[in-house]
Amino acid sequence: MAEIIQERIEDRLPELEQLERIGLFSHAEIKAIIKKASDLEYKIQRRTLFKEDFINYVQYEINLLELIQRRRTRIGYSFKKDEIENSIVHRVQGVFQRASAKWKDDVQLWLSYVVFCKKWATKTQLSKVFSAMLAIHSNKPALWIMAAKWEMEDRLSSESARQLFLRALRFHPECAKLYKEYFRMELMHAEKLRKEKEEFEKASMDVEHPDYSEEILKGELARIVYKNSVSIIKGAEFHVSLLSVAQLFDFAKDLQKEIYDDLQTLHTDDPLTWDYVARRELEIESQTGEEQPTTKQAKAVEVGRKEERCCAVYEEAVKTLPTEAMWKCYITFCLERFTKKSNSGFLRGKRLERTMTSFRKAHELKLLSECQYKQLIVSLLCHKFLREALEVAVAGTELFRDSGTMWQLKLRVLIESKSPDIAMLFEEAFVHLKPQVCLPLWISWAEWSEGAKSQEDTEAVFKKALLAVIGADSVTLKNKYLDWAYRSGGYRKARAVFKSLQESRPFSVDFFRKMIQFEKEQESCNMANIREYYERALREFGSTDSDIWMDYMKEELTHPLGRPENCGRIYWRAMKMLQGESAEAFVAKHAMHQTGHL
């Protein structure tokens, strides 16, 4: 192995001598490079090989190449690249070849090889790398597309790109992405030929070229790809994706029309087709000969007309295809236009009217999902259309009576509308909902009551809630109740609530910590009360929570009224109660505290 390493280091000497001779590196730097290179060579020549060693080797060589580039720029020297850079690039390629042969399945390694070749190697070399990679990873369409795009865009070889796509489709005959990119490539090829022909005509050069036939220049090859692909890949989504690609090329108007007509013929029963056809009305300009709108008002009227045409298509669609999916497309479009900013009151009014009209029709047919009711309510609330939001919310709760979120939105609308019957409506909601989904509503009721009603009313809400909400959900409610008591009635009220709840399990640690904090905020802080809260917390969580024990001990040590002599007793109690990992964590924290790290 030593002989191989020595031989590889000797192979480097000519390039290193050149680097020193032309003044890019000093003698000391050359020695450092040789030492580092020896270490790297040893790691990739030993019997047990690791991928990280190959990656480190390559990264070092790339860093060296970039440093050489920077120093060349600094001194303005651009000669001897064959003897220096090309030698390093050739060596790195050899390392990549060894690595990719050993770790064939590592796609990321292959992609790193590709990235390196794109920057430092020749196009012919990169083409070979792509071929080797695809021979192993032929099951990955994305790699075929990457290789074909490179052939088309970097090597400017339409024929090579075409051959790659055709090979890829033999492996993946039903891959929509491959067909779409192949279709795009053929359109790009036609566009390139058209530009070439224009340049020749400008230069008055009569060059006969078989590829300049009218059919190819109009995109006939792309049309063939389109016809083949839609016979294999069914569905409006794929059809629309091809049409979107075709629309990027101005010369392909005939092809665009053909795809558009086929879409309407083949996929009339797909909501996506109708959605596309309707939205296309927004892009259609005014008829030729009509004066283009110039004033803001005229432009708003023109946009309004386009939106009316879109809605006319949607209206026809929901008659032809009266499904939930079709109505979803229609309502989504109306909401998009409704939420779009506009300074025109006329346009805003029209959009609101259209949105509400389409909603009423869909609701009557019961063809909207719960999610769409929610979206519509939130949008209307954001724009302060409270009457319309309430109409949607009422309709939504009639249809989805067991949805807690729907009731919450309805009550939010009523609160913002300052309705006088809110308390009654909260009660109505609880009649229809299962207890396990009611917690957010109870919290909303309590928060509303705090701002709008008396303390007695709010406390009555909390007490009702605690009777209705059981289990883990009640923990959140108790914490909210305690916070409210301290905000509204100070420490005395909070302590009274704490006392009333202290046997109403389950609790959270925060419930007790809140009381400890409230006590410490008082001017006449009572250490006996703090101990009481800690003791009650330990009764609930003393066997699992080591932090409470530590905080209890710190309190005795640091509080002005604390008793440090109690710490030893607390420590031994903790060791008896804590179990497993909690005991180990407590011992570790206590040891750190003892050594002054806490």
XYZ file of C-alpha atoms in Angstrom, residues 147-513:
367
model
C -29.687 14.111 -18.037
C -31.984 14.974 -20.952
C -32.298 18.607 -19.859
C -28.525 18.878 -19.671
C -28.154 17.434 -23.172
C -30.759 19.892 -24.480
C -29.828 23.065 -22.623
C -26.058 22.724 -22.099
C -24.865 20.543 -24.943
C -27.559 21.949 -27.266
C -28.136 18.432 -28.547
C -31.826 17.861 -29.187
C -31.143 14.443 -30.652
C -29.297 13.186 -27.543
C -32.048 14.553 -25.304
C -34.696 12.849 -27.450
C -32.874 9.510 -27.274
C -32.649 9.768 -23.491
C -36.368 10.466 -23.184
C -37.213 7.556 -25.457
C -34.995 5.226 -23.424
C -36.520 6.527 -20.196
C -40.042 5.868 -21.482
C -39.114 2.246 -22.183
C -38.357 1.903 -18.467
C -41.270 4.102 -17.328
C -44.019 3.860 -19.973
C -46.660 5.429 -17.693
C -44.666 8.254 -16.119
C -46.594 11.520 -16.595
C -43.606 13.680 -15.613
C -41.406 12.111 -18.304
C -44.009 12.687 -21.016
C -44.508 16.275 -19.897
C -40.775 17.072 -20.007
C -40.346 15.242 -23.326
C -43.212 17.328 -24.722
C -41.512 20.502 -23.449
C -38.199 19.435 -25.000
C -39.745 18.947 -28.462
C -41.350 22.401 -28.283
C -37.987 23.906 -27.263
C -36.363 22.089 -30.186
C -38.924 23.559 -32.611
C -38.410 27.028 -31.142
C -34.632 26.695 -31.511
C -34.994 25.674 -35.176
C -37.314 28.621 -35.840
C -34.753 31.035 -34.393
C -31.958 29.461 -36.429
C -34.020 29.791 -39.596
C -34.749 33.451 -38.822
C -31.040 34.147 -38.358
C -30.184 32.486 -41.668
C -32.909 34.478 -43.437
C -31.652 37.735 -41.933
C -28.161 36.916 -43.166
C -29.620 36.034 -46.613
C -28.053 32.589 -46.420
C -29.831 29.928 -48.447
C -29.070 26.885 -46.335
C -31.008 23.738 -46.944
C -31.651 21.816 -43.770
C -33.984 18.818 -43.513
C -35.064 19.861 -40.000
C -36.512 23.128 -41.301
C -39.661 21.506 -42.659
C -42.829 23.444 -41.909
C -44.342 20.600 -39.913
C -41.394 20.385 -37.512
C -41.221 24.177 -37.193
C -44.896 24.177 -36.162
C -44.209 21.586 -33.439
C -45.312 18.382 -35.147
C -42.882 16.279 -33.076
C -44.361 17.748 -29.891
C -47.841 16.982 -31.232
C -46.862 13.320 -31.722
C -45.572 13.180 -28.123
C -48.837 14.771 -26.966
C -51.035 12.295 -28.855
C -49.054 9.285 -27.597
C -48.995 10.504 -24.001
C -52.731 11.231 -23.665
C -53.521 7.797 -25.062
C -51.534 6.317 -22.140
C -51.914 8.838 -19.294
C -55.613 9.438 -18.675
C -57.168 12.296 -16.728
C -57.730 16.017 -17.071
C -54.885 16.949 -14.711
C -52.225 15.579 -17.070
C -54.002 17.080 -20.078
C -54.052 20.512 -18.441
C -50.353 20.232 -17.507
C -49.468 19.682 -21.202
C -51.633 22.626 -22.220
C -49.859 24.817 -19.656
C -46.502 23.861 -21.224
C -47.756 24.507 -24.765
C -48.981 27.979 -23.771
C -45.380 28.988 -23.023
C -44.605 28.848 -26.764
C -46.228 31.534 -28.930
C -45.689 29.678 -32.213
C -47.734 26.676 -31.008
C -51.200 28.312 -31.235
C -52.629 25.525 -33.386
C -51.319 22.883 -31.003
C -52.710 24.798 -28.008
C -56.144 24.915 -29.657
C -56.039 21.199 -30.455
C -55.107 20.295 -26.844
C -57.767 22.658 -25.501
C -60.464 21.192 -27.755
C -59.426 17.638 -26.823
C -59.575 18.552 -23.142
C -63.183 19.669 -23.491
C -64.102 16.623 -25.594
C -62.337 13.896 -23.593
C -62.818 15.157 -20.042
C -66.233 16.821 -19.845
C -67.002 14.807 -16.703
C -63.922 16.069 -14.827
C -64.328 19.201 -12.612
C -60.741 20.181 -13.408
C -61.662 20.650 -17.085
C -64.505 23.018 -16.269
C -62.342 24.823 -13.703
C -59.631 25.362 -16.319
C -62.087 26.497 -18.998
C -63.736 28.957 -16.596
C -60.482 30.452 -15.316
C -59.254 30.837 -18.891
C -61.849 33.589 -19.355
C -59.753 35.809 -17.059
C -56.848 35.627 -19.512
C -58.863 36.361 -22.675
C -58.337 39.982 -23.706
C -61.033 42.304 -25.053
C -62.139 41.688 -28.626
C -59.879 43.142 -31.301
C -61.186 46.541 -32.280
C -62.585 47.295 -28.863
C -60.925 50.174 -27.117
C -58.758 49.019 -24.222
C -59.843 50.402 -20.809
C -57.613 53.200 -19.536
C -59.215 54.626 -16.396
C -59.282 52.694 -13.126
C -63.056 52.540 -13.223
C -63.063 51.193 -16.778
C -60.456 48.580 -15.864
C -62.554 47.493 -12.872
C -65.608 47.145 -15.125
C -63.555 45.063 -17.586
C -62.309 42.779 -14.777
C -65.917 42.478 -13.598
C -66.991 41.375 -17.091
C -64.263 38.729 -17.208
C -65.300 37.410 -13.799
C -68.932 37.324 -14.957
C -67.876 35.212 -17.941
C -65.977 32.855 -15.607
C -69.038 32.484 -13.396
C -71.239 31.820 -16.441
C -68.958 28.850 -17.273
C -69.069 27.658 -13.654
C -72.877 27.919 -13.664
C -73.013 25.726 -16.749
C -70.515 23.360 -15.108
C -72.525 22.812 -11.925
C -75.620 22.106 -14.018
C -73.754 19.597 -16.187
C -71.746 18.136 -13.300
C -73.632 18.733 -10.017
C -71.028 17.186 -7.683
C -69.285 18.330 -4.498
C -65.953 18.495 -6.347
C -67.403 20.810 -9.020
C -69.014 23.106 -6.464
C -65.731 23.180 -4.573
C -64.000 24.544 -7.699
C -66.719 27.177 -8.120
C -66.710 28.343 -4.485
C -62.883 28.328 -4.386
C -62.795 30.596 -7.434
C -65.374 32.969 -5.909
C -63.411 33.105 -2.647
C -60.126 33.781 -4.464
C -61.667 36.718 -6.308
C -63.462 37.931 -3.169
C -60.237 38.027 -1.121
C -58.297 39.726 -3.948
C -57.590 43.366 -3.053
C -59.358 46.044 -5.051
C -59.927 49.774 -4.630
C -63.153 49.538 -6.633
C -66.264 49.428 -4.452
C -68.234 48.243 -7.487
C -65.913 45.234 -7.937
C -65.871 44.356 -4.234
C -69.678 44.458 -4.121
C -70.000 42.244 -7.212
C -67.542 39.707 -5.802
C -69.387 39.511 -2.486
C -72.721 39.105 -4.274
C -71.361 36.317 -6.513
C -69.773 34.515 -3.560
C -72.951 34.560 -1.502
C -75.161 33.568 -4.455
C -73.002 30.559 -5.310
C -72.809 29.602 -1.617
C -76.607 29.673 -1.212
C -77.093 27.419 -4.228
C -74.456 24.938 -3.075
C -75.795 24.916 0.481
C -79.314 24.254 -0.736
C -78.001 21.234 -2.651
C -75.846 20.176 0.370
C -72.804 19.916 -1.856
C -70.218 21.807 0.224
C -67.738 20.320 2.662
C -67.364 21.530 6.245
C -63.949 22.943 5.349
C -65.469 25.272 2.739
C -68.020 26.642 5.211
C -65.132 27.431 7.548
C -63.058 29.090 4.806
C -65.993 31.242 3.760
C -66.822 32.326 7.329
C -63.190 33.261 8.056
C -62.891 35.241 4.784
C -66.121 37.133 5.454
C -65.040 37.881 9.032
C -61.669 39.196 7.835
C -63.496 41.665 5.576
C -66.030 42.555 8.326
C -69.077 41.236 6.438
C -70.711 40.084 9.667
C -74.255 39.619 8.337
C -73.069 37.358 5.522
C -70.675 35.501 7.859
C -73.556 34.803 10.234
C -75.704 33.493 7.372
C -72.954 31.009 6.423
C -72.305 30.060 10.064
C -75.986 29.373 10.755
C -76.177 27.239 7.611
C -72.984 25.417 8.611
C -74.164 24.544 12.124
C -77.477 23.292 10.734
C -75.623 20.907 8.449
C -72.726 19.970 10.777
C -74.369 20.026 14.191
C -71.695 17.841 15.805
C -68.738 20.012 14.672
C -67.156 21.930 17.545
C -65.177 24.142 15.159
C -68.308 25.151 13.264
C -70.083 26.165 16.472
C -66.995 28.045 17.591
C -66.948 30.045 14.348
C -70.657 30.792 14.663
C -70.174 32.061 18.212
C -67.163 34.105 17.104
C -69.383 35.799 14.503
C -72.074 36.461 17.119
C -69.528 37.902 19.566
C -68.123 40.227 16.882
C -71.713 41.166 15.968
C -72.387 41.983 19.666
C -75.443 39.712 19.718
C -77.509 39.893 22.952
C -78.201 36.137 22.985
C -74.641 34.782 23.165
C -74.981 32.941 26.490
C -78.110 31.181 25.241
C -76.325 30.193 22.022
C -73.402 28.702 23.971
C -75.954 26.584 25.843
C -77.507 25.556 22.511
C -74.115 24.463 21.188
C -73.514 22.159 24.175
C -76.846 20.423 23.511
C -75.599 19.286 20.069
C -71.934 18.573 20.834
C -70.241 15.636 22.504
C -68.588 16.597 25.826
C -65.105 15.664 24.592
C -65.118 18.431 21.924
C -66.564 21.176 24.134
C -63.444 22.460 25.933
C -62.605 25.227 23.377
C -66.212 26.452 23.567
C -66.182 26.605 27.374
C -62.935 28.596 27.257
C -64.393 30.940 24.614
C -67.514 31.451 26.776
C -65.432 32.248 29.847
C -63.189 34.687 27.901
C -66.221 36.435 26.407
C -67.937 36.600 29.793
C -64.843 38.142 31.421
C -65.011 41.058 29.014
C -68.775 41.452 28.772
C -70.343 40.182 32.016
C -69.893 40.438 35.788
C -67.424 38.421 37.890
C -70.301 36.370 39.270
C -71.468 35.457 35.741
C -67.959 34.488 34.680
C -67.405 32.359 37.771
C -70.731 30.657 37.121
C -69.474 29.773 33.609
C -66.257 28.250 35.033
C -68.232 26.227 37.601
C -70.603 24.917 34.933
C -67.650 24.041 32.730
C -65.924 22.094 35.532
C -69.061 20.008 36.008
C -69.293 19.293 32.260
C -65.612 18.806 31.348
C -63.917 15.783 32.880
C -60.610 13.965 32.575
C -57.483 15.475 31.030
C -59.428 18.383 29.451
C -60.383 19.642 32.897
C -56.686 20.315 33.668
C -56.601 23.191 31.155
C -59.880 24.529 32.496
C -58.630 24.574 36.100
C -55.522 26.511 35.080
C -57.686 29.035 33.197
C -60.026 29.346 36.210
C -57.096 29.999 38.566
C -55.592 32.619 36.211
C -58.948 34.378 35.916
C -59.426 34.370 39.699
C -56.030 36.046 40.256
C -56.675 38.621 37.484
C -60.143 39.516 38.683
C -59.939 39.137 42.476
C -56.268 39.044 43.394
C -54.510 36.547 45.638
C -57.400 36.036 48.047
C -59.758 35.034 45.229
C -57.105 32.766 43.653
C -56.487 31.001 46.985
C -60.224 30.476 47.451
C -60.453 28.878 43.977
C -57.361 26.764 44.711
C -58.920 25.535 47.953
C -62.161 24.668 46.184
C -60.319 22.664 43.518
C -57.515 21.062 45.523
C -59.217 17.670 45.677
C -60.643 17.782 42.129
C -58.140 15.624 40.251
C -56.497 15.516 37.728
C -54.100 18.484 38.006
C -51.060 19.772 36.174
C -47.790 20.823 37.836
C -48.498 24.337 36.539
C -51.626 24.530 38.697
C -49.468 24.393 41.837
C -46.618 26.455 40.387
